[in-house]
PDB file of C-alpha atoms in Angstrom:
ATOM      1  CA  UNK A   2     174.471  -9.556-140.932  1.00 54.00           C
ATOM      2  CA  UNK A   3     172.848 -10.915-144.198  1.00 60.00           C
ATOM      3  CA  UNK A   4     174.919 -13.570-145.673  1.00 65.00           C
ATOM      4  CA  UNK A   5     175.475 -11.309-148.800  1.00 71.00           C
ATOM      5  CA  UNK A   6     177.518  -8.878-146.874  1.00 72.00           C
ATOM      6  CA  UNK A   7     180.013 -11.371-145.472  1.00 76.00           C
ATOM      7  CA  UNK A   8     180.644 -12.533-148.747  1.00 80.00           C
ATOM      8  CA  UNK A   9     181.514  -8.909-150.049  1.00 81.00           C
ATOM      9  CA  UNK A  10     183.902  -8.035-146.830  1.00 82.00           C
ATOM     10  CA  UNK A  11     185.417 -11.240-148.034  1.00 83.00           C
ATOM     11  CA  UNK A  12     185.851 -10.596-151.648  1.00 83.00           C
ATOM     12  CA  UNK A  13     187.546  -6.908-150.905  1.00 82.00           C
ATOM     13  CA  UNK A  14     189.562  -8.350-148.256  1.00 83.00           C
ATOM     14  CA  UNK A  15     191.174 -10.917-151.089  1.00 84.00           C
ATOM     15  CA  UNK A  16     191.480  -8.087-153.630  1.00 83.00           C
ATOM     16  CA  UNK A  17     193.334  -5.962-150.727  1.00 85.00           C
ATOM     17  CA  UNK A  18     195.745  -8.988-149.949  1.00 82.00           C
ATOM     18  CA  UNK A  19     195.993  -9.796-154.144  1.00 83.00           C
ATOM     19  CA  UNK A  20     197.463  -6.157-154.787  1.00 81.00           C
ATOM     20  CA  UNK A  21     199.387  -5.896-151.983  1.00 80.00           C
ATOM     21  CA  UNK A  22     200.976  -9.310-152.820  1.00 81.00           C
ATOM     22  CA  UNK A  23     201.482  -8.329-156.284  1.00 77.00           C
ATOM     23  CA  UNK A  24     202.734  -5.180-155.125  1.00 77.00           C
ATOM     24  CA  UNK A  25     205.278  -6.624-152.947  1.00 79.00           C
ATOM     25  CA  UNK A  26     206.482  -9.242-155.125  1.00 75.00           C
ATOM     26  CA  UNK A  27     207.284  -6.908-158.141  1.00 73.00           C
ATOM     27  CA  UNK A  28     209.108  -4.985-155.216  1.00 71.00           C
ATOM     28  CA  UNK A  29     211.642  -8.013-154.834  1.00 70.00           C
ATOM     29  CA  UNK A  30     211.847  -8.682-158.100  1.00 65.00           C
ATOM     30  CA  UNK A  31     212.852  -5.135-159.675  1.00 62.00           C
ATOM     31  CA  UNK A  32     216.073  -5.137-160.749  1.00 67.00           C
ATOM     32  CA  UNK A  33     218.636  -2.633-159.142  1.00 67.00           C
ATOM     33  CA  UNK A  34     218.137   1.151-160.188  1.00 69.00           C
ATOM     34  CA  UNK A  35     221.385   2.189-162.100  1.00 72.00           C
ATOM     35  CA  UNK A  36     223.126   4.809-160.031  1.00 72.00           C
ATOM     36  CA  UNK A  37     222.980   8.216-162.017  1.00 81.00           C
ATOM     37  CA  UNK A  38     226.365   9.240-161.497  1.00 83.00           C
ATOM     38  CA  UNK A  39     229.076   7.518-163.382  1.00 86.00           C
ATOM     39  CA  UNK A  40     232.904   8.332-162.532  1.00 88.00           C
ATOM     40  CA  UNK A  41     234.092   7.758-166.000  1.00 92.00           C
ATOM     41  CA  UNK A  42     232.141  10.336-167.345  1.00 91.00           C
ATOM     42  CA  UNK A  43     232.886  12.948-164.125  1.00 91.00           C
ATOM     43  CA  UNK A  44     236.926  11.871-165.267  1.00 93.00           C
ATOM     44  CA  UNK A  45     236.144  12.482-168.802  1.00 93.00           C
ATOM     45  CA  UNK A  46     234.182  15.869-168.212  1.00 91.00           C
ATOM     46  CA  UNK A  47     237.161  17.327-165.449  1.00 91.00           C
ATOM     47  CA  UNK A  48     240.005  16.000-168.160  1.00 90.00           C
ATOM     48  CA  UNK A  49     238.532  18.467-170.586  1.00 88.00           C
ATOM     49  CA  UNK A  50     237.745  21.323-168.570  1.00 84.00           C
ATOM     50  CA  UNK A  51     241.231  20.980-167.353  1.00 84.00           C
ATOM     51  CA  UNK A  52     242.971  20.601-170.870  1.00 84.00           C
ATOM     52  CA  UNK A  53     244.984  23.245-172.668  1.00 82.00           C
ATOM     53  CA  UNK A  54     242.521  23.211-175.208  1.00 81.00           C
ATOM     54  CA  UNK A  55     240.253  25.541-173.473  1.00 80.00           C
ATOM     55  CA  UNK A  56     243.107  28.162-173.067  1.00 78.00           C
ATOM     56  CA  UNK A  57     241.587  29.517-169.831  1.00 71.00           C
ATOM     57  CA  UNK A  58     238.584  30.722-169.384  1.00 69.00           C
ATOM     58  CA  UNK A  59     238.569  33.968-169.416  1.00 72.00           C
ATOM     59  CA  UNK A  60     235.435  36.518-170.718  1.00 73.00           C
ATOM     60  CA  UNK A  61     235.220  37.130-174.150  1.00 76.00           C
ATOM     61  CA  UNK A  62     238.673  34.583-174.716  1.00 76.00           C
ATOM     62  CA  UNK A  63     238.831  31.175-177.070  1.00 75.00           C
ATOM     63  CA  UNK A  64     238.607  28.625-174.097  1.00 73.00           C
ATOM     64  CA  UNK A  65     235.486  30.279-172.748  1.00 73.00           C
ATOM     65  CA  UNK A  66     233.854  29.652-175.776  1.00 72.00           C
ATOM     66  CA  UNK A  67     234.727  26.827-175.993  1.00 69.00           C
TER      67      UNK A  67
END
């Protein structure tokens, strides 16, 4: 094999182990996700629907309306 073609196996072989490093390393250093549900806001949400504000929730009555 001509010395030219070592040299490029070589060069994609440290661009393969550069983005996979990178890759990796921004893996570790993400910070947590945020979970998307939040139990104050389920509370808050089940309060109201619950409240005697609504006035039931009947068809065509205030609390369904509401």
């Amino acid at each position: 094999m001509h010395p030219r073609g070592h040299m490029r196996k070589l060069v994609a072989a440290s661009a393969i182990l550069v983005a996979v490093s990178g890759v990796y390393l921004a893996a570790q250093t993400r910070p947590p996700e945020k979970s998307l549900i939040d139990a104050q806001k389920i509370r808050a949400h089940v309060k109201f629907l619950s409240s005697d504000l609504l006035e039931g929730r009947g068809m065509a009555q205030r609390g369904s309306d509401l």
